[in-house]
Short mmCIF file of C-alpha atoms and ligand atoms in Angstrom, two decimals:
data_model
loop_
_atom_site.label_atom_id
_atom_site.label_comp_id
_atom_site.label_asym_id
_atom_site.label_seq_id
_atom_site.Cartn_x
_atom_site.Cartn_y
_atom_site.Cartn_z
CA MET A 1 2.19 -15.52 -19.00
CA ARG A 2 -0.88 -16.71 -20.00
CA ALA A 3 -4.04 -14.85 -20.18
CA ALA A 4 -7.79 -14.43 -21.24
CA VAL A 5 -7.34 -12.27 -25.03
CA VAL A 6 -10.88 -10.57 -25.69
CA PRO A 7 -10.23 -11.03 -29.77
CA GLU A 8 -12.87 -8.35 -31.22
CA LEU A 9 -15.06 -5.86 -29.73
CA SER A 10 -17.86 -8.65 -28.09
CA GLY A 11 -16.30 -11.74 -29.63
CA PRO A 12 -15.63 -14.19 -27.14
CA PHE A 13 -12.66 -14.34 -24.08
CA GLY A 14 -10.16 -17.14 -25.61
CA ILE A 15 -6.86 -18.63 -23.60
CA GLU A 16 -4.08 -17.40 -24.91
CA GLU A 17 -0.11 -17.41 -24.59
CA LEU A 18 0.53 -13.83 -24.86
CA GLU A 19 4.86 -12.16 -23.23
CA ILE A 20 4.60 -8.78 -21.01
CA ASP A 21 7.09 -6.65 -21.45
CA ASP A 22 10.16 -6.35 -18.71
CA PRO A 23 8.71 -2.84 -15.66
CA GLY A 24 10.32 0.35 -17.28
CA PRO A 25 10.57 2.83 -14.38
CA GLY A 26 8.14 3.11 -12.42
CA GLU A 27 6.97 -0.19 -13.47
CA ALA A 28 5.81 -3.57 -11.39
CA LEU A 29 5.43 -6.72 -12.91
CA VAL A 30 3.01 -8.61 -10.56
CA LYS A 31 1.78 -12.57 -10.42
CA VAL A 32 -1.79 -12.63 -10.42
CA ILE A 33 -2.78 -15.42 -8.34
CA ALA A 34 -6.41 -14.77 -8.36
CA THR A 35 -9.04 -11.60 -10.06
CA GLY A 36 -12.69 -11.26 -9.29
CA LEU A 37 -14.92 -10.73 -13.13
CA CYS A 38 -16.73 -6.93 -12.94
CA HIS A 39 -19.74 -6.87 -14.45
CA THR A 40 -17.87 -3.54 -15.70
CA ASP A 41 -15.49 -6.52 -18.49
CA VAL A 42 -18.14 -8.14 -19.08
CA ILE A 43 -19.78 -4.61 -21.11
CA THR A 44 -16.82 -3.34 -21.66
CA ARG A 45 -16.45 -6.83 -23.89
CA ASP A 46 -19.96 -5.23 -25.29
CA GLY A 47 -18.30 -2.66 -25.77
CA ASP A 48 -20.28 0.31 -23.25
CA LEU A 49 -15.93 1.91 -22.21
CA PRO A 50 -14.30 2.02 -25.59
CA MET A 51 -11.32 -0.57 -24.67
CA PRO A 52 -9.35 -1.71 -27.70
CA PHE A 53 -9.61 -4.71 -29.16
CA PRO A 54 -7.58 -6.96 -28.89
CA GLY A 55 -7.17 -7.16 -25.72
CA VAL A 56 -7.52 -8.07 -22.14
CA LEU A 57 -9.41 -7.15 -18.93
CA GLY A 58 -9.74 -7.73 -15.46
CA HIS A 59 -10.21 -4.10 -13.47
CA GLU A 60 -9.92 -6.57 -10.17
CA GLY A 61 -6.58 -8.74 -9.57
CA ALA A 62 -4.97 -9.91 -6.77
CA GLY A 63 -0.97 -12.06 -6.39
CA GLU A 64 2.58 -11.58 -5.59
CA VAL A 65 5.28 -8.59 -7.31
CA VAL A 66 7.64 -10.63 -8.74
CA ALA A 67 9.65 -7.46 -10.62
CA VAL A 68 9.86 -3.83 -10.20
CA GLY A 69 11.76 -1.18 -12.48
CA ASP A 70 14.27 1.03 -11.99
CA GLY A 71 13.10 3.81 -8.70
CA VAL A 72 9.84 1.74 -7.57
CA ASP A 73 10.19 2.53 -3.98
CA ALA A 74 6.91 1.63 -2.97
CA VAL A 75 6.95 -2.01 -3.47
CA VAL A 76 10.10 -4.63 -3.77
CA PRO A 77 9.52 -8.16 -5.33
CA GLY A 78 7.88 -10.02 -2.70
CA ASP A 79 5.19 -7.25 -1.61
CA ARG A 80 1.64 -9.63 -1.11
CA VAL A 81 -0.54 -6.30 -3.51
CA VAL A 82 -4.17 -5.54 -4.75
CA LEU A 83 -3.85 -4.52 -8.18
CA GLY A 84 -5.12 -0.73 -7.50
CA TRP A 85 -7.12 2.43 -9.11
CA PRO A 86 -5.03 3.73 -11.70
CA SER A 87 -5.11 7.68 -11.14
CA CYS A 88 -2.35 10.32 -12.29
CA GLY A 89 -1.57 11.18 -9.84
CA GLY A 90 -0.22 14.75 -10.68
CA CYS A 91 -3.95 16.33 -11.95
CA ARG A 92 -6.33 18.61 -9.10
CA ASN A 93 -8.06 15.65 -8.48
CA CYS A 94 -5.66 13.40 -7.96
CA ARG A 95 -3.77 16.27 -5.14
CA ASP A 96 -6.65 16.13 -3.79
CA GLY A 97 -7.12 12.92 -2.49
CA GLU A 98 -9.61 11.42 -5.27
CA PRO A 99 -7.70 9.54 -7.46
CA ARG A 100 -10.38 7.90 -8.18
CA TYR A 101 -12.35 11.00 -9.89
CA CYS A 102 -9.02 11.29 -12.11
CA ALA A 103 -8.71 14.41 -15.09
CA ARG A 104 -7.22 11.29 -16.85
CA ILE A 105 -9.98 9.02 -15.70
CA GLY A 106 -11.29 7.83 -19.84
CA GLU A 107 -7.46 6.22 -20.88
CA ALA A 108 -6.96 4.78 -17.46
CA VAL A 109 -9.45 2.73 -17.50
CA ALA A 110 -10.56 2.25 -20.68
CA GLY A 111 -7.47 3.25 -23.30
CA GLY A 112 -5.36 0.12 -23.63
CA ALA A 113 -1.81 0.78 -22.48
CA ARG A 114 0.28 2.58 -20.43
CA LEU A 115 -0.89 6.11 -18.56
CA LEU A 116 2.31 6.97 -16.53
CA GLY A 117 6.04 6.79 -18.17
CA PRO A 118 8.58 6.99 -20.40
CA ARG A 119 6.36 4.09 -22.34
CA ALA A 120 3.14 6.10 -21.88
CA GLY A 121 0.81 5.42 -24.99
CA GLN A 122 2.21 1.87 -25.54
CA PRO A 123 -0.24 -1.34 -24.72
CA ALA A 124 2.19 -4.05 -22.35
CA LEU A 125 1.69 -7.11 -24.14
CA ARG A 126 2.32 -8.97 -27.65
CA ARG A 127 0.97 -12.52 -29.56
CA PRO A 128 4.11 -15.02 -30.15
CA ASP A 129 3.78 -12.97 -33.53
CA GLY A 130 5.42 -9.59 -31.95
CA SER A 131 1.01 -8.13 -33.07
CA ALA A 132 -0.21 -5.80 -30.12
CA VAL A 133 -2.83 -7.05 -27.89
CA HIS A 134 -3.83 -3.88 -26.22
CA SER A 135 -3.36 -4.12 -22.40
CA HIS A 136 -3.92 -2.33 -18.62
CA PHE A 137 -7.90 -2.23 -18.57
CA PHE A 138 -7.98 0.19 -14.84
CA GLY A 139 -4.50 0.11 -15.18
CA GLN A 140 -3.67 -3.78 -14.66
CA SER A 141 -5.36 -5.70 -17.13
CA SER A 142 -4.99 -8.41 -14.70
CA LEU A 143 -7.37 -11.59 -15.70
CA ALA A 144 -4.42 -13.12 -16.08
CA THR A 145 -1.05 -15.09 -14.85
CA HIS A 146 1.25 -12.07 -14.60
CA ALA A 147 0.53 -8.46 -15.02
CA LEU A 148 2.39 -4.98 -15.82
CA THR A 149 1.27 -2.22 -14.22
CA TRP A 150 2.57 1.65 -12.17
CA ALA A 151 4.37 0.54 -8.69
CA ASP A 152 2.20 2.73 -6.87
CA TRP A 153 -0.33 1.99 -7.41
CA LEU A 154 -0.31 -1.33 -5.84
CA VAL A 155 -1.21 -1.51 -2.36
CA VAL A 156 0.58 -2.94 -0.15
CA VAL A 157 -1.14 -5.39 2.40
CA PRO A 158 0.07 -8.13 5.08
CA GLU A 159 1.83 -11.07 4.71
CA ALA A 160 -1.18 -13.04 6.15
CA ALA A 161 -3.59 -12.60 4.04
CA PRO A 162 -5.42 -14.24 1.62
CA LEU A 163 -4.53 -13.63 -1.34
CA GLU A 164 -7.32 -15.41 -3.40
CA LEU A 165 -9.58 -13.48 -1.69
CA LEU A 166 -9.60 -10.05 -2.11
CA GLY A 167 -8.66 -8.95 -5.50
CA PRO A 168 -12.80 -7.84 -5.73
CA LEU A 169 -11.30 -5.25 -3.04
CA ALA A 170 -9.56 -2.98 -6.11
CA CYS A 171 -13.39 -2.66 -7.61
CA GLY A 172 -16.53 -3.27 -6.41
CA ILE A 173 -16.99 -4.12 -3.18
CA SER A 174 -14.88 -1.22 -2.19
CA THR A 175 -17.20 0.21 -4.61
CA GLY A 176 -20.63 -0.66 -2.06
CA ALA A 177 -18.61 -0.15 1.48
CA GLY A 178 -16.78 3.67 0.16
CA ALA A 179 -20.65 4.66 -1.03
CA VAL A 180 -21.47 4.39 2.39
CA LEU A 181 -18.44 5.44 4.48
CA HIS A 182 -17.11 8.42 2.21
CA THR A 183 -20.36 9.33 0.39
CA ALA A 184 -23.56 8.89 2.16
CA ARG A 185 -22.04 8.73 6.17
CA PRO A 186 -25.44 7.87 8.46
CA GLY A 187 -25.10 10.30 11.31
CA ILE A 188 -26.67 7.90 14.43
CA GLY A 189 -29.94 6.64 14.13
CA ASP A 190 -30.35 7.35 10.60
CA LYS A 191 -32.42 5.21 7.37
CA LEU A 192 -31.02 4.15 4.57
CA VAL A 193 -31.90 1.69 1.85
CA ILE A 194 -29.92 -0.03 -0.88
CA PHE A 195 -31.43 -0.29 -4.76
CA GLY A 196 -30.02 -3.52 -5.80
CA VAL A 197 -28.30 -6.80 -3.47
CA GLY A 198 -25.10 -8.01 -6.04
CA ALA A 199 -21.53 -7.69 -4.71
CA VAL A 200 -21.18 -3.87 -4.44
CA GLY A 201 -24.87 -3.57 -3.01
CA LEU A 202 -24.04 -6.23 -0.24
CA SER A 203 -20.47 -4.77 0.34
CA ALA A 204 -23.00 -1.26 1.62
CA VAL A 205 -25.51 -3.48 3.44
CA MET A 206 -22.14 -4.81 5.37
CA ALA A 207 -20.93 -1.00 6.20
CA ALA A 208 -23.90 0.67 6.43
CA ARG A 209 -23.84 -2.28 9.58
CA LEU A 210 -20.32 -1.04 10.81
CA THR A 211 -22.31 2.86 10.88
CA PRO A 212 -24.12 4.01 13.37
CA ALA A 213 -27.62 3.89 10.98
CA THR A 214 -30.07 1.88 12.64
CA THR A 215 -32.14 1.49 9.42
CA ILE A 216 -31.23 -0.54 7.10
CA ILE A 217 -33.01 -2.26 4.32
CA ALA A 218 -32.27 -3.91 1.01
CA VAL A 219 -33.54 -4.42 -2.46
CA ASP A 220 -33.86 -6.90 -4.89
CA ARG A 221 -35.67 -9.12 -6.93
CA TYR A 222 -33.32 -12.33 -5.41
CA PRO A 223 -35.15 -13.65 -2.39
CA ASP A 224 -31.86 -15.36 -2.00
CA ARG A 225 -29.77 -12.79 -2.53
CA LEU A 226 -31.55 -10.52 -0.26
CA ARG A 227 -32.20 -13.32 1.94
CA LEU A 228 -27.61 -13.44 2.43
CA ALA A 229 -28.39 -9.87 2.93
CA GLU A 230 -30.54 -10.40 6.05
CA GLU A 231 -27.40 -12.43 7.74
CA LEU A 232 -25.41 -9.34 6.57
CA GLY A 233 -26.78 -6.56 8.61
CA ALA A 234 -29.54 -5.58 6.26
CA THR A 235 -32.94 -4.59 9.24
CA HIS A 236 -35.57 -4.97 6.30
CA THR A 237 -35.23 -6.19 2.79
CA VAL A 238 -38.32 -5.79 0.49
CA ASP A 239 -38.69 -8.08 -2.62
CA ALA A 240 -39.28 -6.48 -5.53
CA THR A 241 -41.40 -8.55 -7.81
CA GLU A 242 -43.81 -8.67 -4.97
CA ARG A 243 -44.66 -5.08 -3.55
CA ASP A 244 -44.42 -0.96 -5.03
CA ALA A 245 -40.81 -0.39 -3.60
CA VAL A 246 -40.90 2.36 -2.88
CA ALA A 247 -43.83 2.49 -0.64
CA GLU A 248 -42.67 -0.50 0.93
CA VAL A 249 -40.02 1.00 2.08
CA HIS A 250 -41.64 4.51 3.27
CA ARG A 251 -43.80 2.62 5.49
CA ILE A 252 -41.09 0.66 6.64
CA CYS A 253 -39.67 4.49 7.13
CA GLY A 254 -42.12 5.85 9.28
CA GLY A 255 -41.93 8.13 5.76
CA THR A 256 -38.81 8.58 3.81
CA ALA A 257 -35.34 7.67 3.87
CA ASP A 258 -32.21 9.43 4.58
CA HIS A 259 -29.90 7.35 2.76
CA ALA A 260 -30.53 5.47 -0.81
CA LEU A 261 -28.11 3.89 -2.13
CA GLU A 262 -28.17 2.88 -6.61
CA CYS A 263 -26.75 -0.01 -7.29
CA THR A 264 -28.10 -1.21 -10.35
CA GLY A 265 -27.82 1.50 -13.06
CA VAL A 266 -31.71 0.25 -14.07
CA ILE A 267 -32.92 4.04 -14.64
CA ASP A 268 -36.22 3.16 -13.02
CA VAL A 269 -34.38 2.17 -10.50
CA VAL A 270 -32.43 4.91 -10.01
CA ARG A 271 -36.15 7.09 -10.05
CA GLN A 272 -37.39 5.32 -7.02
CA ALA A 273 -33.96 5.86 -4.93
CA ALA A 274 -34.02 9.08 -5.74
CA ASP A 275 -38.01 9.25 -4.55
CA THR A 276 -38.36 7.23 -1.33
CA VAL A 277 -35.56 9.96 0.23
CA GLY A 278 -36.77 13.18 1.16
CA LEU A 279 -35.68 16.62 2.68
CA ARG A 280 -32.47 16.89 3.11
CA GLY A 281 -32.00 13.33 2.19
CA THR A 282 -29.22 11.94 0.15
CA CYS A 283 -29.69 9.53 -3.51
CA VAL A 284 -26.18 7.55 -4.08
CA LEU A 285 -25.75 6.44 -6.95
CA ILE A 286 -23.51 3.38 -7.16
CA GLY A 287 -24.51 0.87 -10.30
CA GLY A 288 -22.99 1.74 -14.39
CA ALA A 289 -26.32 2.00 -16.82
CA PRO A 290 -25.93 1.95 -20.15
CA ALA A 291 -23.91 4.51 -21.82
CA GLY A 292 -25.81 7.45 -22.51
CA ALA A 293 -28.83 6.85 -20.52
CA GLU A 294 -30.10 10.20 -18.74
CA PHE A 295 -32.52 9.92 -15.69
CA SER A 296 -35.61 12.76 -14.30
CA LEU A 297 -36.39 13.68 -11.21
CA ASP A 298 -39.28 15.27 -9.55
CA HIS A 299 -38.35 19.02 -10.36
CA LEU A 300 -40.57 19.65 -6.52
CA SER A 301 -39.19 17.23 -4.00
CA THR A 302 -35.01 17.06 -5.04
CA LEU A 303 -35.26 21.65 -4.15
CA TRP A 304 -35.86 19.90 -0.95
CA GLY A 305 -32.43 19.23 0.34
CA LYS A 306 -31.66 16.60 -1.80
CA ARG A 307 -28.28 15.76 -2.99
CA ILE A 308 -28.54 13.68 -6.08
CA VAL A 309 -24.74 12.44 -6.00
CA GLY A 310 -22.63 9.68 -7.84
CA THR A 311 -19.48 7.44 -7.05
CA LEU A 312 -16.80 5.75 -8.50
CA GLY A 313 -15.14 2.61 -6.73
CA GLY A 314 -15.55 4.35 -3.01
CA SER A 315 -14.12 7.36 -3.48
CA GLY A 316 -11.09 8.06 -1.70
CA ARG A 317 -7.49 6.53 -1.64
CA SER A 318 -7.52 2.82 -3.05
CA GLU A 319 -4.43 2.40 0.20
CA VAL A 320 -7.06 3.49 2.51
CA LEU A 321 -9.96 2.23 1.84
CA ILE A 322 -8.77 -1.02 0.48
CA GLY A 323 -5.68 -1.32 3.36
CA GLY A 324 -9.05 -0.83 6.52
CA LEU A 325 -11.48 -3.69 4.62
CA VAL A 326 -8.17 -5.49 5.00
CA GLU A 327 -8.26 -5.40 8.24
CA LEU A 328 -11.58 -5.42 9.42
CA HIS A 329 -12.37 -8.22 6.83
CA ALA A 330 -9.31 -10.03 9.14
CA GLN A 331 -11.05 -9.07 12.89
CA GLY A 332 -14.48 -11.11 11.30
CA ARG A 333 -16.22 -7.45 10.29
CA PHE A 334 -16.68 -7.62 7.29
CA PRO A 335 -17.00 -10.99 6.28
CA PHE A 336 -16.74 -10.77 2.35
CA ASP A 337 -14.99 -13.82 1.38
CA ARG A 338 -19.38 -14.51 1.69
CA LEU A 339 -19.93 -13.23 -1.67
CA ILE A 340 -17.21 -14.79 -3.35
CA ARG A 341 -17.19 -18.19 -5.65
CA HIS A 342 -14.70 -19.24 -7.42
CA TYR A 343 -13.10 -20.71 -10.05
CA ALA A 344 -10.41 -21.43 -12.32
CA LEU A 345 -9.82 -18.88 -15.33
CA SER A 346 -11.22 -21.72 -17.98
CA ASP A 347 -14.22 -21.36 -16.67
CA LEU A 348 -14.44 -17.83 -17.28
CA ASP A 349 -17.53 -18.23 -19.62
CA SER A 350 -19.41 -20.08 -16.40
CA ALA A 351 -18.93 -17.70 -14.59
CA ILE A 352 -20.75 -15.40 -16.18
CA ALA A 353 -23.09 -17.44 -16.86
CA ASP A 354 -23.45 -18.22 -12.69
CA SER A 355 -23.69 -13.88 -11.90
CA ARG A 356 -25.89 -13.52 -15.62
CA ARG A 357 -28.43 -15.85 -13.57
CA GLY A 358 -27.18 -14.24 -9.90
CA GLU A 359 -25.81 -17.49 -8.64
CA THR A 360 -23.17 -16.03 -8.05
CA VAL A 361 -22.14 -12.73 -6.11
CA LYS A 362 -19.18 -12.17 -6.74
CA PRO A 363 -16.55 -14.72 -9.08
CA VAL A 364 -13.23 -15.02 -8.41
CA LEU A 365 -10.93 -16.45 -10.99
CA HIS A 366 -8.02 -18.53 -10.10
CA MET A 367 -5.04 -18.10 -12.55
CA PRO A 368 -2.89 -21.23 -13.20
CA HIS A 369 0.33 -21.72 -12.59
ZN1 ZN B 1 -5.10 12.66 -11.99
ZN1 ZN B 2 -16.14 -2.63 -11.39
#
């Protein structure tokens, strides 16, 4: 197999030939077709999540099951799958239907090794000299031609589903959509504002259009993205480089908004998002800020029944959320393919640079086979 290996903290991605374990009990080997690149991959390389290196990142993979281990009945070879969120399956939140908030989330996403099974704690990848390479980033490490994962985390998609598009449903796209559909849950006539319309925010815009909210405001600093937000369902846009976003949102709403979704992870914007909502309003925190970041809020106006709530991965179960979004996409009601630009795995560095400059909303890397 081949993979984009990060050799050390903050090191450059380099394509290497590696060996991967055969699937053991409960595991499945997936031939990866294409993998979305997420901001989290880049900040993890630079130390924001404690992933050990050398290691393989990538957590938005889609592909085809090629082999399964003993006792696996969730999938069979030939199944087309999205590599879903890792979770232990046994803790209180997992049993309660919220595996995104698995009590073992830290080791599940960035432990660098298997979470479950007889080989728990062991990485699945090796260099030709036999030295270990850390795997199982978000349970998958899918910036690679093959990924070994826990079979129960896989989400089987229909035969006709476009695998080269579906990887980002494992993280970014579901995160934005789930924040609206699971967490904000706008009611009829509600006013909703989305701060930051990259891949996550634009997914929130598309999801908001599927709800009875009637005012959907997109705030960003890139005019191109605001135009795209409008095409995808925003009723209003605010260019934050030109206007005071909070005042402009209040002007558009004729008062405060009911829901604010903060997708930037910029601390000043967190405050703005919280200030746009009023009595009984909800501010949903979605964007990842640097480790250790803190924010402050106005105390009195928070007492007014405001909810400040964080979300991970869109909440809920992968198979329900991803399965639903695949179907909505097929019906033309969730056109997330509009966000995607395709790259070869060997063009990973250009994909990162293009998305930093705001030229590409969601890069998807195609694996060499
Ligand atoms: Zn759990
Ligand atoms: Zn992600």
